[in-house]
Short mmCIF file of N, CA and C in Angstrom, two decimals:
data_model
loop_
_atom_site.label_atom_id
_atom_site.label_comp_id
_atom_site.label_asym_id
_atom_site.label_seq_id
_atom_site.Cartn_x
_atom_site.Cartn_y
_atom_site.Cartn_z
N MET S 1 -41.15 11.61 -6.68
CA MET S 1 -40.30 11.51 -7.58
C MET S 1 -38.76 12.06 -6.77
N GLU S 2 -37.54 11.40 -6.85
CA GLU S 2 -36.47 11.83 -6.38
C GLU S 2 -35.84 12.86 -7.36
N PRO S 3 -35.45 13.84 -6.70
CA PRO S 3 -34.89 14.97 -7.54
C PRO S 3 -33.24 14.51 -7.93
N THR S 4 -33.13 14.89 -9.33
CA THR S 4 -31.84 14.63 -9.66
C THR S 4 -30.67 15.72 -8.98
N PRO S 5 -29.56 15.06 -9.13
CA PRO S 5 -28.17 15.69 -8.40
C PRO S 5 -28.17 16.88 -9.28
N PRO S 6 -27.67 17.94 -8.94
CA PRO S 6 -27.35 19.02 -9.68
C PRO S 6 -26.01 18.84 -10.68
N THR S 7 -25.85 19.33 -11.78
CA THR S 7 -24.97 19.09 -12.68
C THR S 7 -24.51 20.32 -13.49
N GLY S 8 -24.92 21.43 -13.01
CA GLY S 8 -24.71 22.54 -13.77
C GLY S 8 -23.72 23.13 -13.20
N PRO S 9 -23.65 24.68 -13.25
CA PRO S 9 -22.64 25.52 -12.79
C PRO S 9 -22.39 25.71 -11.41
N ALA S 10 -23.72 25.62 -10.68
CA ALA S 10 -23.42 25.44 -9.24
C ALA S 10 -22.59 23.99 -8.90
N ALA S 11 -23.20 23.04 -9.20
CA ALA S 11 -22.41 21.31 -9.01
C ALA S 11 -21.26 21.55 -9.29
N SER S 12 -20.72 22.41 -10.26
CA SER S 12 -19.28 22.31 -10.58
C SER S 12 -18.47 22.86 -9.53
N ASP S 13 -18.86 23.33 -8.67
CA ASP S 13 -17.92 23.72 -7.53
C ASP S 13 -18.38 23.06 -6.32
N SER S 14 -19.32 22.10 -6.31
CA SER S 14 -19.41 21.28 -4.96
C SER S 14 -18.39 20.14 -5.22
N ASP S 15 -18.48 19.28 -3.81
CA ASP S 15 -17.71 18.31 -3.74
C ASP S 15 -18.32 17.21 -4.38
N PRO S 16 -17.43 16.65 -5.35
CA PRO S 16 -17.83 15.50 -6.50
C PRO S 16 -18.55 14.36 -5.60
N ASP S 17 -18.14 14.21 -4.38
CA ASP S 17 -18.42 12.86 -3.85
C ASP S 17 -19.84 13.02 -3.12
N SER S 18 -20.39 14.31 -2.90
CA SER S 18 -21.33 14.53 -2.07
C SER S 18 -22.64 13.96 -2.83
N ASP S 19 -22.75 13.99 -4.15
CA ASP S 19 -23.89 13.42 -4.80
C ASP S 19 -23.52 12.17 -5.26
N ALA S 20 -23.14 11.15 -4.82
CA ALA S 20 -22.34 10.06 -5.34
C ALA S 20 -23.83 9.36 -6.02
N PRO S 21 -23.80 8.78 -6.92
CA PRO S 21 -25.00 8.21 -7.65
C PRO S 21 -25.14 6.93 -7.12
N SER S 22 -26.42 6.50 -7.07
CA SER S 22 -26.52 5.12 -6.50
C SER S 22 -26.79 4.21 -7.75
N GLY S 23 -26.38 2.87 -7.55
CA GLY S 23 -26.81 1.74 -8.61
C GLY S 23 -25.47 1.59 -9.57
N LEU S 24 -25.43 0.67 -10.10
CA LEU S 24 -24.27 0.36 -11.00
C LEU S 24 -24.45 1.47 -12.05
N ARG S 25 -25.67 1.65 -12.72
CA ARG S 25 -25.76 2.55 -13.96
C ARG S 25 -25.46 3.84 -13.66
N GLY S 26 -26.07 4.14 -12.42
CA GLY S 26 -25.30 5.77 -12.13
C GLY S 26 -23.88 5.90 -11.86
N ARG S 27 -23.30 4.91 -11.09
CA ARG S 27 -21.76 5.01 -11.17
C ARG S 27 -21.00 5.01 -12.25
N PHE S 28 -21.55 4.14 -13.07
CA PHE S 28 -21.00 4.07 -14.70
C PHE S 28 -21.40 5.43 -15.03
N GLU S 29 -22.56 5.93 -15.17
CA GLU S 29 -22.57 7.43 -16.10
C GLU S 29 -21.72 8.26 -15.60
N ALA S 30 -21.71 8.36 -13.93
CA ALA S 30 -21.12 9.53 -13.63
C ALA S 30 -19.13 9.23 -13.95
N THR S 31 -19.04 7.91 -13.69
CA THR S 31 -17.49 7.76 -14.19
C THR S 31 -17.22 8.29 -15.61
N PHE S 32 -18.28 7.81 -16.50
CA PHE S 32 -18.29 8.26 -17.53
C PHE S 32 -18.09 9.67 -18.14
N TRP S 33 -19.18 10.55 -17.44
CA TRP S 33 -19.12 11.86 -17.85
C TRP S 33 -17.86 12.69 -16.90
N GLU S 34 -17.44 12.08 -15.75
CA GLU S 34 -16.16 12.61 -15.37
C GLU S 34 -14.95 12.29 -15.78
N ARG S 35 -14.78 11.23 -16.49
CA ARG S 35 -13.32 11.05 -17.02
C ARG S 35 -13.58 11.74 -18.51
N HIS S 36 -14.77 11.52 -19.18
CA HIS S 36 -14.86 12.37 -20.46
C HIS S 36 -14.63 13.94 -20.37
N ALA S 37 -14.86 14.37 -19.05
CA ALA S 37 -14.63 15.84 -19.00
C ALA S 37 -13.10 16.31 -19.05
N ASN S 38 -12.33 15.15 -19.22
CA ASN S 38 -10.70 15.51 -19.13
C ASN S 38 -10.60 16.06 -20.67
N PRO S 39 -9.91 17.20 -20.69
CA PRO S 39 -9.97 17.74 -22.01
C PRO S 39 -9.21 17.18 -22.88
N TRP S 40 -8.25 15.80 -22.75
CA TRP S 40 -7.55 15.28 -23.64
C TRP S 40 -8.77 14.16 -24.57
N SER S 41 -9.95 13.87 -23.63
CA SER S 41 -10.79 13.04 -23.92
C SER S 41 -11.68 13.85 -25.17
N ALA S 42 -12.16 15.04 -24.69
CA ALA S 42 -12.99 15.90 -25.63
C ALA S 42 -12.14 16.35 -26.73
N GLY S 43 -10.75 16.50 -26.42
CA GLY S 43 -10.06 17.07 -27.77
C GLY S 43 -9.69 16.18 -28.57
N THR S 44 -9.46 14.79 -28.19
CA THR S 44 -9.13 13.66 -29.30
C THR S 44 -10.39 13.30 -29.88
N ARG S 45 -11.38 13.28 -29.35
CA ARG S 45 -12.55 12.77 -29.86
C ARG S 45 -13.04 13.60 -31.03
N ILE S 46 -12.76 14.98 -30.99
CA ILE S 46 -13.13 15.85 -32.01
C ILE S 46 -12.06 15.64 -33.13
N LEU S 47 -11.04 15.05 -32.98
CA LEU S 47 -10.17 14.80 -34.15
C LEU S 47 -10.26 13.34 -34.68
N VAL S 48 -11.25 12.62 -34.05
CA VAL S 48 -11.32 11.27 -34.42
C VAL S 48 -12.34 11.47 -35.71
N TYR S 49 -13.13 12.55 -36.07
CA TYR S 49 -14.03 12.20 -37.18
C TYR S 49 -13.14 12.39 -38.71
N PRO S 50 -12.18 13.31 -38.63
CA PRO S 50 -11.59 13.50 -39.57
C PRO S 50 -10.50 11.95 -40.01
N VAL S 51 -10.21 11.67 -39.13
CA VAL S 51 -9.33 10.13 -39.11
C VAL S 51 -10.26 9.15 -39.82
N LEU S 52 -11.57 9.11 -39.15
CA LEU S 52 -12.60 8.12 -39.74
C LEU S 52 -12.93 8.32 -41.14
N MET S 53 -13.15 9.51 -41.43
CA MET S 53 -13.46 10.07 -43.03
C MET S 53 -12.01 9.68 -44.06
N TYR S 54 -10.83 9.77 -43.20
CA TYR S 54 -9.73 9.35 -43.91
C TYR S 54 -9.67 7.74 -44.27
N ALA S 55 -10.41 7.31 -42.97
CA ALA S 55 -10.18 5.63 -43.22
C ALA S 55 -11.34 5.49 -44.39
N VAL S 56 -12.16 6.07 -44.23
CA VAL S 56 -13.24 5.50 -45.25
C VAL S 56 -12.81 5.82 -46.69
N TYR S 57 -12.02 7.02 -46.97
CA TYR S 57 -11.74 7.41 -48.19
C TYR S 57 -10.88 6.54 -48.76
N ARG S 58 -9.63 6.06 -47.94
CA ARG S 58 -8.71 5.12 -48.36
C ARG S 58 -8.96 3.66 -48.22
N ARG S 59 -10.10 3.24 -48.06
CA ARG S 59 -10.64 2.08 -47.78
C ARG S 59 -9.54 1.45 -46.71
N ASP S 60 -9.35 1.97 -45.64
CA ASP S 60 -8.63 1.29 -44.87
C ASP S 60 -9.40 0.80 -43.57
N ARG S 61 -9.61 -0.75 -43.49
CA ARG S 61 -10.54 -1.02 -42.43
C ARG S 61 -9.83 -1.18 -40.96
N ARG S 62 -8.77 -1.38 -41.06
CA ARG S 62 -8.06 -1.28 -39.90
C ARG S 62 -8.06 0.08 -39.10
N LEU S 63 -7.48 0.93 -39.93
CA LEU S 63 -7.70 2.69 -39.43
C LEU S 63 -9.20 2.68 -39.23
N PHE S 64 -10.23 2.40 -39.75
CA PHE S 64 -11.65 2.56 -39.48
C PHE S 64 -12.08 1.98 -38.37
N LEU S 65 -11.62 0.68 -37.97
CA LEU S 65 -11.87 -0.16 -36.88
C LEU S 65 -11.43 0.48 -35.62
N ALA S 66 -10.05 1.08 -35.70
CA ALA S 66 -9.32 1.62 -34.97
C ALA S 66 -9.86 3.06 -34.45
N ALA S 67 -10.43 3.75 -35.50
CA ALA S 67 -11.13 4.89 -35.10
C ALA S 67 -12.53 4.60 -34.28
N VAL S 68 -13.07 3.63 -34.61
CA VAL S 68 -14.51 3.56 -34.25
C VAL S 68 -14.23 2.67 -32.87
N ALA S 69 -13.19 1.95 -32.39
CA ALA S 69 -12.85 1.56 -31.26
C ALA S 69 -12.42 2.63 -30.29
N PHE S 70 -11.51 3.52 -30.89
CA PHE S 70 -11.14 4.61 -29.98
C PHE S 70 -12.29 5.54 -29.39
N THR S 71 -13.34 5.95 -30.56
CA THR S 71 -14.59 6.45 -30.30
C THR S 71 -15.29 5.77 -28.94
N ALA S 72 -15.32 4.64 -29.21
CA ALA S 72 -16.16 3.72 -28.07
C ALA S 72 -15.42 3.84 -26.75
N ILE S 73 -14.30 3.87 -26.76
CA ILE S 73 -13.33 3.73 -25.38
C ILE S 73 -12.94 5.23 -24.79
N ASN S 74 -13.11 6.18 -25.91
CA ASN S 74 -12.38 7.55 -25.46
C ASN S 74 -13.04 8.28 -24.44
N PRO S 75 -14.43 8.28 -23.95
CA PRO S 75 -14.75 8.83 -22.83
C PRO S 75 -14.37 8.23 -21.64
N VAL S 76 -13.73 7.07 -21.41
CA VAL S 76 -13.27 6.35 -20.02
C VAL S 76 -11.80 6.02 -20.09
N LEU S 77 -11.20 6.46 -21.37
CA LEU S 77 -9.78 6.16 -21.41
C LEU S 77 -8.87 6.96 -20.63
N PHE S 78 -9.23 8.24 -20.37
CA PHE S 78 -8.47 9.09 -19.36
C PHE S 78 -8.90 9.44 -18.41
N PRO S 79 -8.09 9.60 -17.40
CA PRO S 79 -8.54 9.87 -15.85
C PRO S 79 -9.52 11.17 -15.67
N ARG S 80 -10.14 11.41 -14.69
CA ARG S 80 -10.72 12.31 -14.11
C ARG S 80 -9.77 13.63 -13.94
N PRO S 81 -10.14 14.42 -14.66
CA PRO S 81 -9.23 15.75 -14.65
C PRO S 81 -9.27 16.55 -13.34
N ALA S 82 -8.25 17.01 -12.81
CA ALA S 82 -8.21 17.92 -11.53
C ALA S 82 -8.89 19.36 -11.75
N ARG S 83 -9.25 19.72 -13.07
CA ARG S 83 -9.90 20.95 -13.12
C ARG S 83 -10.68 20.98 -14.11
N THR S 84 -11.79 21.40 -14.29
CA THR S 84 -12.68 21.43 -15.55
C THR S 84 -13.00 22.75 -16.00
N ASP S 85 -12.22 23.99 -15.62
CA ASP S 85 -12.66 25.24 -16.01
C ASP S 85 -11.70 25.76 -17.34
N ASN S 86 -11.63 24.63 -18.14
CA ASN S 86 -11.31 25.09 -19.50
C ASN S 86 -12.23 24.96 -20.49
N TYR S 87 -11.98 25.19 -21.68
CA TYR S 87 -13.20 25.23 -22.43
C TYR S 87 -13.61 23.86 -23.02
N LEU S 88 -12.41 22.72 -23.43
CA LEU S 88 -13.03 21.32 -23.60
C LEU S 88 -13.68 20.56 -22.63
N SER S 89 -13.49 20.88 -21.50
CA SER S 89 -13.87 20.10 -20.44
C SER S 89 -15.40 20.80 -20.52
N ARG S 90 -15.39 22.05 -20.35
CA ARG S 90 -17.02 22.71 -20.42
C ARG S 90 -17.83 22.16 -21.27
N ILE S 91 -17.21 21.83 -22.63
CA ILE S 91 -18.14 21.25 -23.59
C ILE S 91 -18.72 20.10 -23.17
N VAL S 92 -18.08 19.22 -22.36
CA VAL S 92 -18.57 17.84 -22.15
C VAL S 92 -19.48 17.95 -20.77
N LEU S 93 -19.34 19.14 -19.78
CA LEU S 93 -20.13 19.13 -18.92
C LEU S 93 -21.26 19.92 -19.26
N ALA S 94 -21.39 20.66 -20.13
CA ALA S 94 -22.51 21.45 -20.65
C ALA S 94 -23.19 20.35 -21.45
N GLU S 95 -22.73 19.41 -22.33
CA GLU S 95 -23.52 18.71 -22.86
C GLU S 95 -24.20 17.52 -22.02
N ARG S 96 -23.39 17.19 -20.81
CA ARG S 96 -24.00 16.46 -19.67
C ARG S 96 -25.44 17.21 -19.36
N GLU S 97 -25.16 18.27 -18.79
CA GLU S 97 -26.29 19.09 -18.07
C GLU S 97 -27.23 19.18 -19.23
N TRP S 98 -27.08 19.63 -20.50
CA TRP S 98 -28.06 19.69 -21.58
C TRP S 98 -28.96 18.41 -21.75
N LEU S 99 -28.34 16.92 -21.69
CA LEU S 99 -28.96 16.15 -21.63
C LEU S 99 -29.65 15.54 -20.68
N ASP S 100 -29.30 16.16 -19.26
CA ASP S 100 -29.83 15.79 -17.88
C ASP S 100 -31.11 16.71 -17.83
N ALA S 101 -31.07 17.96 -18.74
CA ALA S 101 -32.11 18.72 -18.53
C ALA S 101 -33.54 18.08 -19.69
N GLU S 102 -33.09 17.07 -20.34
CA GLU S 102 -33.79 16.36 -21.48
C GLU S 102 -34.05 17.52 -22.51
N ARG S 103 -33.12 18.12 -22.96
CA ARG S 103 -33.14 19.17 -23.91
C ARG S 103 -33.05 18.24 -25.35
N GLY S 104 -32.65 17.28 -25.39
CA GLY S 104 -32.54 16.57 -26.63
C GLY S 104 -31.24 17.28 -27.31
N THR S 105 -31.25 16.43 -28.70
CA THR S 105 -29.92 16.79 -29.44
C THR S 105 -30.35 17.17 -30.56
N MET S 106 -31.56 16.59 -30.98
CA MET S 106 -32.22 16.83 -32.45
C MET S 106 -33.44 17.61 -32.43
N GLY S 107 -33.64 18.64 -33.37
CA GLY S 107 -35.09 19.40 -33.16
C GLY S 107 -35.10 20.76 -33.95
N LEU S 108 -36.18 21.30 -34.10
CA LEU S 108 -35.94 22.54 -35.04
C LEU S 108 -35.71 23.64 -34.14
N ASP S 109 -35.31 23.63 -32.95
CA ASP S 109 -34.99 24.70 -32.02
C ASP S 109 -33.58 24.98 -32.05
N TYR S 110 -33.50 26.22 -31.66
CA TYR S 110 -31.76 26.38 -31.77
C TYR S 110 -31.40 25.91 -30.25
N PRO S 111 -30.12 25.32 -30.27
CA PRO S 111 -29.20 24.77 -31.22
C PRO S 111 -29.43 23.42 -31.96
N ASN S 112 -30.56 22.78 -31.61
CA ASN S 112 -30.72 21.49 -31.90
C ASN S 112 -30.59 21.33 -33.35
N VAL S 113 -31.37 22.42 -34.03
CA VAL S 113 -31.47 22.25 -35.32
C VAL S 113 -29.87 22.26 -36.18
N LEU S 114 -29.01 22.67 -35.47
CA LEU S 114 -27.71 22.55 -35.94
C LEU S 114 -27.24 20.89 -36.04
N ASN S 115 -27.74 20.10 -35.52
CA ASN S 115 -27.51 18.62 -35.44
C ASN S 115 -28.33 18.08 -36.54
N VAL S 116 -29.53 18.43 -36.67
CA VAL S 116 -30.64 18.14 -37.53
C VAL S 116 -29.74 18.71 -39.14
N LEU S 117 -29.19 19.90 -39.15
CA LEU S 117 -28.75 20.34 -40.25
C LEU S 117 -27.10 19.21 -40.38
N ASN S 118 -26.67 18.77 -39.70
CA ASN S 118 -25.54 17.80 -39.68
C ASN S 118 -25.75 16.48 -40.21
N VAL S 119 -26.90 15.99 -40.20
CA VAL S 119 -27.30 14.78 -40.88
C VAL S 119 -27.11 14.93 -42.37
N PRO S 120 -27.74 15.68 -43.53
CA PRO S 120 -27.26 15.55 -44.56
C PRO S 120 -25.77 16.24 -44.81
N VAL S 121 -25.07 16.64 -44.03
CA VAL S 121 -23.94 17.19 -44.50
C VAL S 121 -22.90 15.77 -43.89
N THR S 122 -23.18 15.15 -42.94
CA THR S 122 -22.60 13.88 -42.49
C THR S 122 -22.70 12.88 -43.88
N LEU S 123 -24.02 12.70 -44.50
CA LEU S 123 -24.09 11.85 -45.53
C LEU S 123 -23.60 12.30 -46.57
N TYR S 124 -23.30 13.51 -46.91
CA TYR S 124 -22.37 14.15 -48.26
C TYR S 124 -20.94 13.64 -47.55
N ALA S 125 -20.44 13.66 -46.81
CA ALA S 125 -19.10 13.47 -46.39
C ALA S 125 -18.88 12.10 -46.60
N PHE S 126 -19.73 11.26 -46.36
CA PHE S 126 -19.42 9.77 -46.15
C PHE S 126 -19.57 9.32 -47.87
N VAL S 127 -20.58 9.77 -48.61
CA VAL S 127 -20.63 9.45 -50.00
C VAL S 127 -19.52 9.98 -50.71
N SER S 128 -19.05 11.21 -50.35
CA SER S 128 -17.91 11.55 -50.98
C SER S 128 -16.63 10.88 -50.67
N ALA S 129 -16.61 10.59 -49.36
CA ALA S 129 -15.35 9.41 -49.17
C ALA S 129 -15.37 8.21 -49.96
N ILE S 130 -16.66 7.67 -49.84
CA ILE S 130 -16.86 6.24 -50.57
C ILE S 130 -16.60 6.52 -52.05
N ARG S 131 -17.09 7.51 -52.59
CA ARG S 131 -16.45 7.79 -54.21
C ARG S 131 -15.33 8.41 -54.30
N ARG S 132 -14.54 8.58 -53.03
CA ARG S 132 -13.17 9.25 -53.19
C ARG S 132 -13.26 10.47 -54.06
N ARG S 133 -13.92 11.19 -53.51
CA ARG S 133 -13.95 12.56 -54.23
C ARG S 133 -13.42 13.46 -52.77
N PRO S 134 -12.16 13.73 -53.14
CA PRO S 134 -11.22 14.62 -52.47
C PRO S 134 -12.09 15.80 -51.78
N VAL S 135 -12.32 16.63 -52.58
CA VAL S 135 -12.89 18.08 -52.24
C VAL S 135 -14.16 17.78 -51.31
N GLY S 136 -15.12 16.78 -52.01
CA GLY S 136 -16.24 16.73 -51.12
C GLY S 136 -16.02 15.92 -49.94
N THR S 137 -15.17 15.14 -49.94
CA THR S 137 -14.93 14.73 -48.48
C THR S 137 -14.45 15.81 -47.44
N LEU S 138 -13.42 16.44 -47.85
CA LEU S 138 -12.75 17.42 -47.09
C LEU S 138 -13.79 18.28 -46.67
N LEU S 139 -14.65 19.18 -47.70
CA LEU S 139 -15.72 20.14 -47.32
C LEU S 139 -16.90 19.36 -46.37
N GLY S 140 -17.21 17.99 -46.59
CA GLY S 140 -18.39 17.73 -45.95
C GLY S 140 -17.67 17.10 -44.48
N THR S 141 -16.35 17.10 -44.43
CA THR S 141 -15.76 16.69 -42.95
C THR S 141 -15.47 17.98 -42.11
N LEU S 142 -15.40 19.08 -42.91
CA LEU S 142 -15.24 20.32 -42.20
C LEU S 142 -16.58 20.88 -41.85
N GLY S 143 -17.58 20.67 -42.78
CA GLY S 143 -18.77 20.98 -42.41
C GLY S 143 -19.32 20.29 -41.15
N VAL S 144 -19.25 18.86 -41.09
CA VAL S 144 -19.66 18.23 -39.92
C VAL S 144 -18.97 18.76 -38.54
N MET S 145 -17.68 18.86 -38.67
CA MET S 145 -17.13 19.56 -37.54
C MET S 145 -17.55 21.10 -37.08
N VAL S 146 -17.48 21.81 -37.93
CA VAL S 146 -18.13 23.16 -37.92
C VAL S 146 -19.49 23.25 -37.02
N LEU S 147 -20.40 22.28 -37.87
CA LEU S 147 -21.60 22.52 -37.37
C LEU S 147 -21.63 21.86 -35.80
N LYS S 148 -20.99 20.71 -35.44
CA LYS S 148 -20.85 19.88 -34.28
C LYS S 148 -20.28 20.94 -33.34
N LEU S 149 -19.25 21.67 -33.56
CA LEU S 149 -18.47 22.48 -32.73
C LEU S 149 -19.54 23.58 -32.55
N TRP S 150 -20.21 24.16 -33.24
CA TRP S 150 -21.29 25.28 -33.24
C TRP S 150 -22.27 24.75 -32.35
N TRP S 151 -22.78 24.03 -32.14
CA TRP S 151 -23.68 23.11 -31.46
C TRP S 151 -23.26 22.83 -29.75
N VAL S 152 -22.09 22.68 -29.88
CA VAL S 152 -21.32 22.62 -28.44
C VAL S 152 -21.09 23.69 -27.67
N ASP S 153 -20.69 24.75 -28.85
CA ASP S 153 -20.41 26.10 -28.28
C ASP S 153 -21.88 26.69 -27.74
N ALA S 154 -22.66 26.45 -28.50
CA ALA S 154 -24.33 27.34 -28.08
C ALA S 154 -24.59 26.65 -26.83
N VAL S 155 -24.24 25.15 -26.65
CA VAL S 155 -24.74 24.66 -25.20
C VAL S 155 -23.86 24.79 -24.07
N VAL S 156 -22.79 25.12 -24.43
CA VAL S 156 -21.94 25.69 -23.27
C VAL S 156 -22.33 27.08 -23.00
N ARG S 157 -22.92 28.11 -24.01
CA ARG S 157 -23.36 29.31 -23.61
C ARG S 157 -24.78 29.29 -22.86
N GLU S 158 -25.71 28.58 -23.59
CA GLU S 158 -26.98 28.40 -22.69
C GLU S 158 -27.18 27.62 -21.58
N THR S 159 -26.17 26.75 -21.06
CA THR S 159 -25.96 26.12 -19.92
C THR S 159 -25.35 26.96 -18.83
N GLY S 160 -24.33 28.01 -19.36
CA GLY S 160 -23.64 28.81 -18.59
C GLY S 160 -22.59 27.99 -17.67
N VAL S 161 -22.27 26.51 -17.92
CA VAL S 161 -21.31 25.99 -17.22
C VAL S 161 -20.11 26.66 -17.22
N THR S 162 -19.41 26.67 -16.24
CA THR S 162 -18.05 27.14 -15.89
C THR S 162 -17.14 26.29 -15.44
N GLY S 163 -17.50 24.91 -15.18
CA GLY S 163 -16.12 24.01 -14.44
C GLY S 163 -15.77 24.57 -13.19
N ARG S 164 -14.81 23.79 -12.64
CA ARG S 164 -14.20 24.18 -11.52
C ARG S 164 -12.72 24.46 -11.70
N GLY S 165 -12.07 25.12 -10.72
CA GLY S 165 -10.68 25.10 -10.68
C GLY S 165 -9.96 23.96 -9.77
N PRO S 166 -8.86 24.28 -9.80
CA PRO S 166 -8.05 23.12 -9.17
C PRO S 166 -8.45 22.84 -7.84
N ASP S 167 -8.42 21.74 -7.41
CA ASP S 167 -8.75 21.49 -5.72
C ASP S 167 -7.97 22.20 -5.03
N PRO S 168 -8.13 22.73 -3.87
CA PRO S 168 -7.54 23.49 -3.08
C PRO S 168 -6.29 22.60 -2.31
N ASP S 169 -6.41 21.56 -2.41
CA ASP S 169 -5.64 20.42 -1.53
C ASP S 169 -4.72 20.08 -2.45
N SER S 170 -5.04 20.23 -3.66
CA SER S 170 -3.73 19.77 -4.96
C SER S 170 -2.36 20.77 -4.93
N PRO S 171 -1.34 20.12 -5.31
CA PRO S 171 0.06 20.73 -5.28
C PRO S 171 -0.08 21.76 -6.54
N GLU S 172 -0.89 21.95 -7.33
CA GLU S 172 -0.97 22.50 -8.65
C GLU S 172 -0.86 24.00 -8.61
#
């Protein structure tokens, strides 16, 4: 079995071209994660959920479809960042490392239990939005965001991902 290229803290400091993935799927996945590590990608993706809930609450199909489309293209919409030593990039890098280690996203172990708890909170938020209950929609949306951010923060801490600073050759 061929070893997988490192993606953790040690890999963050290495040359990104040294472990070039082979095959179309590997190149696509590498491009996906590299571009999604842009802090604008991670930051705007976090903000999509409230927009989605607002669209459901208002029965705005165009806004709902725009939010879903943005969610789908967001990871590749922004360019590969020059540096990933900021918190939003580290979230994405840690999630990639977590998934590459096959630690899953759902389960009764910490921090995956946070995603399990997020299922009923998400259902509550959607039902509240469909029934146009503003307090329930707001509380559910906040609950979903808190649990998701708690999960990614725990994954960052558990993986120890630090990201990489600017390239020494860049004028930054």
